[in-house]
Amino acid sequence: MAGEITLQQLMQTPVITKVVSRIKTPLSLFQNFFGMSPGGAASQNVSGRHLGWDIFDKTRLIAEGRAPGTGPATVQRKSVGHVSAVAYRAHEKITLLHEEIFRTRPLGQQFGVVDLNGQNYINNQIGYLTQRFRNSREFMISRMLRGGFGVLQTGESWVPVEKGAGTFDVDYNIPSTHLSKLDMGTGSDIIGTSWDNAAAPIIGDVLAVNKAFERLHGRPLRHIFINSTMFANLLANTELKNVGGTAYRIFDSLSARQMKSEEGIPDSGFDVVFRGLPLQTFHVYDGVLNVNQNTDSDTVANTSLFIPDNNAIFLPEPSNDWVGWINASEYVKENVMDAGRQVFGFHSWSTNTIDPAGIELKMLDNGLPVLYVPKCVAYGTCVF
């Protein structure tokens, strides 16, 4: 293609100022929020790739009374449920030939500086491959909050895609009443007026979702994820202005999230608590990933918002009693002399190759975000 140069030409450019990336490293907001990063607090290890959990609900029933001198009433045993799943297995490698990276200059440094073993170049490729795995986790967690995701089979590869766009779907069984305008078992839509209407009863809608959460599972509504387009609608809302007091700003607090990319670039998002809704935190996030394509293209046209313009995600406080990440396992032999060992979740290693001489960087991640209580999530269409 026009404009392309060989690796050797790239490494021998005479005047170099730095290494630059035209996009910042994507953040891992949802992994951090839920504690689902590798080694995170919400992670649990299981042996093998098949996983499951039992369901034994608490009760809201009232004990029966009996007349004096009579025996006890007979109560049916509490039913027990079970959910089964299979972990997603991500496995990739990059092959680097010593012929291509031997005695080349380190990325970002001047011609004449020699990296005998190409370690600088290898480290950059390790970072690139690691980010792909981090992005994979972030995608699955974010789509779990929207009901699920698809997996597209292309040859021997299984590519995570949007729900409905793959060979099969991973469905988290979020009730249909917890999607769209949020009926949530009330018999009518909670989101009855589009939130881009300044007269929308947003406070009443949020309180209605909180009320439904109490009835359905007992965990209070504490977090609402939106993007900046939806945030602009909230700023224009008459009810939020009036309840918060017209002499004051509409929000009680607005703070930048203390998250930075690997390059040190701050998160563009922020957290907001409105004066009219002091118990709920709105997380404003405009993050994107490339979805539904299996190329090396990072063009803007391929990006997909984690939180679409018209939607909001309503959640209780994160807790591993209703959501978590399960690390599955498999046996890995890192070289021909290795006896093999069981590794859980994310794992990386390298393998030397011959004819031609080189190195293979390999990474593996067995795991799945799990939603133990699907009714804890409400994915609402708030602008329509």
mmCIF file of N, CA, C and O in Angstrom, residues 75-114:
data_model
loop_
_atom_site.group_PDB
_atom_site.id
_atom_site.type_symbol
_atom_site.label_atom_id
_atom_site.label_comp_id
_atom_site.label_asym_id
_atom_site.label_seq_id
_atom_site.Cartn_x
_atom_site.Cartn_y
_atom_site.Cartn_z
ATOM 1 N N VAL A 75 -44.751 -27.100 56.027
ATOM 2 C CA VAL A 75 -44.249 -26.138 55.038
ATOM 3 C C VAL A 75 -43.431 -26.886 53.993
ATOM 4 O O VAL A 75 -42.615 -27.759 54.336
ATOM 5 N N GLN A 76 -43.658 -26.562 52.732
ATOM 6 C CA GLN A 76 -42.886 -27.188 51.662
ATOM 7 C C GLN A 76 -41.424 -26.752 51.731
ATOM 8 O O GLN A 76 -41.101 -25.624 52.111
ATOM 9 N N ARG A 77 -40.539 -27.670 51.397
ATOM 10 C CA ARG A 77 -39.118 -27.329 51.360
ATOM 11 C C ARG A 77 -38.860 -26.203 50.356
ATOM 12 O O ARG A 77 -39.528 -26.108 49.327
ATOM 13 N N LYS A 78 -37.887 -25.364 50.670
ATOM 14 C CA LYS A 78 -37.508 -24.292 49.761
ATOM 15 C C LYS A 78 -36.862 -24.885 48.514
ATOM 16 O O LYS A 78 -35.963 -25.735 48.596
ATOM 17 N N SER A 79 -37.321 -24.474 47.355
ATOM 18 C CA SER A 79 -36.758 -24.997 46.107
ATOM 19 C C SER A 79 -35.337 -24.472 45.898
ATOM 20 O O SER A 79 -34.985 -23.377 46.343
ATOM 21 N N VAL A 80 -34.536 -25.263 45.232
ATOM 22 C CA VAL A 80 -33.142 -24.929 44.960
ATOM 23 C C VAL A 80 -32.946 -24.851 43.453
ATOM 24 O O VAL A 80 -33.430 -25.702 42.706
ATOM 25 N N GLY A 81 -32.260 -23.809 42.999
ATOM 26 C CA GLY A 81 -31.976 -23.653 41.577
ATOM 27 C C GLY A 81 -30.497 -23.814 41.272
ATOM 28 O O GLY A 81 -29.661 -23.882 42.184
ATOM 29 N N HIS A 82 -30.168 -23.879 40.004
ATOM 30 C CA HIS A 82 -28.767 -24.012 39.588
ATOM 31 C C HIS A 82 -28.589 -23.340 38.233
ATOM 32 O O HIS A 82 -29.473 -23.411 37.372
ATOM 33 N N VAL A 83 -27.439 -22.685 38.062
ATOM 34 C CA VAL A 83 -27.085 -22.046 36.798
ATOM 35 C C VAL A 83 -25.735 -22.601 36.347
ATOM 36 O O VAL A 83 -24.797 -22.701 37.147
ATOM 37 N N SER A 84 -25.641 -22.966 35.082
ATOM 38 C CA SER A 84 -24.388 -23.487 34.520
ATOM 39 C C SER A 84 -23.883 -22.551 33.428
ATOM 40 O O SER A 84 -24.675 -21.891 32.745
ATOM 41 N N ALA A 85 -22.583 -22.502 33.261
ATOM 42 C CA ALA A 85 -21.978 -21.667 32.221
ATOM 43 C C ALA A 85 -20.635 -22.268 31.830
ATOM 44 O O ALA A 85 -20.097 -23.141 32.513
ATOM 45 N N VAL A 86 -20.106 -21.796 30.717
ATOM 46 C CA VAL A 86 -18.783 -22.196 30.249
ATOM 47 C C VAL A 86 -17.959 -20.935 30.063
ATOM 48 O O VAL A 86 -18.429 -19.951 29.472
ATOM 49 N N ALA A 87 -16.731 -20.926 30.556
ATOM 50 C CA ALA A 87 -15.875 -19.742 30.486
ATOM 51 C C ALA A 87 -15.467 -19.444 29.051
ATOM 52 O O ALA A 87 -15.349 -20.344 28.209
ATOM 53 N N TYR A 88 -15.246 -18.179 28.776
ATOM 54 C CA TYR A 88 -14.725 -17.738 27.481
ATOM 55 C C TYR A 88 -13.204 -17.895 27.492
ATOM 56 O O TYR A 88 -12.545 -17.534 28.467
ATOM 57 N N ARG A 89 -12.653 -18.411 26.415
ATOM 58 C CA ARG A 89 -11.205 -18.651 26.325
ATOM 59 C C ARG A 89 -10.611 -17.758 25.246
ATOM 60 O O ARG A 89 -10.861 -17.965 24.055
ATOM 61 N N ALA A 90 -9.851 -16.750 25.670
ATOM 62 C CA ALA A 90 -9.116 -15.892 24.738
ATOM 63 C C ALA A 90 -7.671 -16.372 24.693
ATOM 64 O O ALA A 90 -7.040 -16.572 25.740
ATOM 65 N N HIS A 91 -7.141 -16.562 23.501
ATOM 66 C CA HIS A 91 -5.783 -17.095 23.362
ATOM 67 C C HIS A 91 -5.183 -16.529 22.083
ATOM 68 O O HIS A 91 -5.700 -16.754 20.984
ATOM 69 N N GLU A 92 -4.090 -15.749 22.206
ATOM 70 C CA GLU A 92 -3.450 -15.127 21.054
ATOM 71 C C GLU A 92 -1.928 -15.182 21.202
ATOM 72 O O GLU A 92 -1.412 -15.336 22.308
ATOM 73 N N LYS A 93 -1.257 -15.018 20.078
ATOM 74 C CA LYS A 93 0.206 -14.941 20.096
ATOM 75 C C LYS A 93 0.671 -13.960 19.032
ATOM 76 O O LYS A 93 -0.033 -13.674 18.049
ATOM 77 N N ILE A 94 1.871 -13.430 19.230
ATOM 78 C CA ILE A 94 2.564 -12.610 18.230
ATOM 79 C C ILE A 94 3.925 -13.247 17.980
ATOM 80 O O ILE A 94 4.661 -13.556 18.926
ATOM 81 N N THR A 95 4.254 -13.466 16.715
ATOM 82 C CA THR A 95 5.551 -14.043 16.352
ATOM 83 C C THR A 95 6.505 -12.933 15.941
ATOM 84 O O THR A 95 6.183 -12.115 15.072
ATOM 85 N N LEU A 96 7.664 -12.893 16.584
ATOM 86 C CA LEU A 96 8.692 -11.904 16.281
ATOM 87 C C LEU A 96 9.952 -12.637 15.844
ATOM 88 O O LEU A 96 10.475 -13.475 16.588
ATOM 89 N N LEU A 97 10.433 -12.356 14.649
ATOM 90 C CA LEU A 97 11.642 -12.996 14.135
ATOM 91 C C LEU A 97 12.866 -12.180 14.528
ATOM 92 O O LEU A 97 12.881 -10.950 14.380
ATOM 93 N N HIS A 98 13.892 -12.855 15.043
ATOM 94 C CA HIS A 98 15.116 -12.163 15.428
ATOM 95 C C HIS A 98 15.747 -11.440 14.235
ATOM 96 O O HIS A 98 16.381 -10.390 14.398
ATOM 97 N N GLU A 99 15.575 -11.965 13.046
ATOM 98 C CA GLU A 99 16.118 -11.340 11.843
ATOM 99 C C GLU A 99 15.579 -9.916 11.678
ATOM 100 O O GLU A 99 16.270 -9.041 11.173
ATOM 101 N N GLU A 100 14.340 -9.699 12.123
ATOM 102 C CA GLU A 100 13.699 -8.398 11.941
ATOM 103 C C GLU A 100 14.027 -7.414 13.064
ATOM 104 O O GLU A 100 14.020 -6.201 12.844
ATOM 105 N N ILE A 101 14.278 -7.922 14.274
ATOM 106 C CA ILE A 101 14.462 -7.006 15.397
ATOM 107 C C ILE A 101 15.892 -6.968 15.936
ATOM 108 O O ILE A 101 16.221 -6.142 16.772
ATOM 109 N N PHE A 102 16.783 -7.844 15.413
ATOM 110 C CA PHE A 102 18.159 -7.896 15.900
ATOM 111 C C PHE A 102 18.931 -6.662 15.444
ATOM 112 O O PHE A 102 18.906 -6.280 14.274
ATOM 113 N N ARG A 103 19.635 -6.017 16.377
ATOM 114 C CA ARG A 103 20.473 -4.852 16.115
ATOM 115 C C ARG A 103 19.693 -3.715 15.447
ATOM 116 O O ARG A 103 20.183 -3.048 14.526
ATOM 117 N N THR A 104 18.491 -3.486 15.874
ATOM 118 C CA THR A 104 17.719 -2.322 15.418
ATOM 119 C C THR A 104 17.702 -1.294 16.545
ATOM 120 O O THR A 104 17.990 -1.603 17.702
ATOM 121 N N ARG A 105 17.347 -0.072 16.239
ATOM 122 C CA ARG A 105 17.299 0.961 17.260
ATOM 123 C C ARG A 105 16.033 0.791 18.098
ATOM 124 O O ARG A 105 14.999 0.325 17.609
ATOM 125 N N PRO A 106 16.059 1.185 19.358
ATOM 126 C CA PRO A 106 14.852 1.164 20.179
ATOM 127 C C PRO A 106 13.840 2.174 19.645
ATOM 128 O O PRO A 106 14.211 3.243 19.142
ATOM 129 N N LEU A 107 12.571 1.846 19.743
ATOM 130 C CA LEU A 107 11.522 2.769 19.315
ATOM 131 C C LEU A 107 11.654 4.086 20.068
ATOM 132 O O LEU A 107 11.800 4.108 21.286
ATOM 133 N N GLY A 108 11.588 5.194 19.332
ATOM 134 C CA GLY A 108 11.639 6.518 19.931
ATOM 135 C C GLY A 108 13.038 7.063 20.123
ATOM 136 O O GLY A 108 13.188 8.207 20.550
ATOM 137 N N GLN A 109 14.080 6.283 19.817
ATOM 138 C CA GLN A 109 15.452 6.755 20.006
ATOM 139 C C GLN A 109 16.152 6.931 18.658
ATOM 140 O O GLN A 109 15.690 6.433 17.623
ATOM 141 N N GLN A 110 17.266 7.642 18.689
ATOM 142 C CA GLN A 110 17.931 8.057 17.464
ATOM 143 C C GLN A 110 18.644 6.897 16.765
ATOM 144 O O GLN A 110 19.031 5.894 17.386
ATOM 145 N N PHE A 111 18.829 7.070 15.492
ATOM 146 C CA PHE A 111 19.647 6.148 14.714
ATOM 147 C C PHE A 111 21.063 6.147 15.276
ATOM 148 O O PHE A 111 21.625 7.199 15.580
ATOM 149 N N GLY A 112 21.633 4.990 15.447
ATOM 150 C CA GLY A 112 22.954 4.862 16.043
ATOM 151 C C GLY A 112 22.898 4.209 17.407
ATOM 152 O O GLY A 112 23.877 3.627 17.859
ATOM 153 N N VAL A 113 21.741 4.327 18.078
ATOM 154 C CA VAL A 113 21.527 3.608 19.335
ATOM 155 C C VAL A 113 21.027 2.214 18.970
ATOM 156 O O VAL A 113 20.020 2.073 18.283
ATOM 157 N N VAL A 114 21.719 1.188 19.421
ATOM 158 C CA VAL A 114 21.410 -0.176 18.994
ATOM 159 C C VAL A 114 20.837 -0.987 20.151
ATOM 160 O O VAL A 114 21.417 -1.013 21.250
#
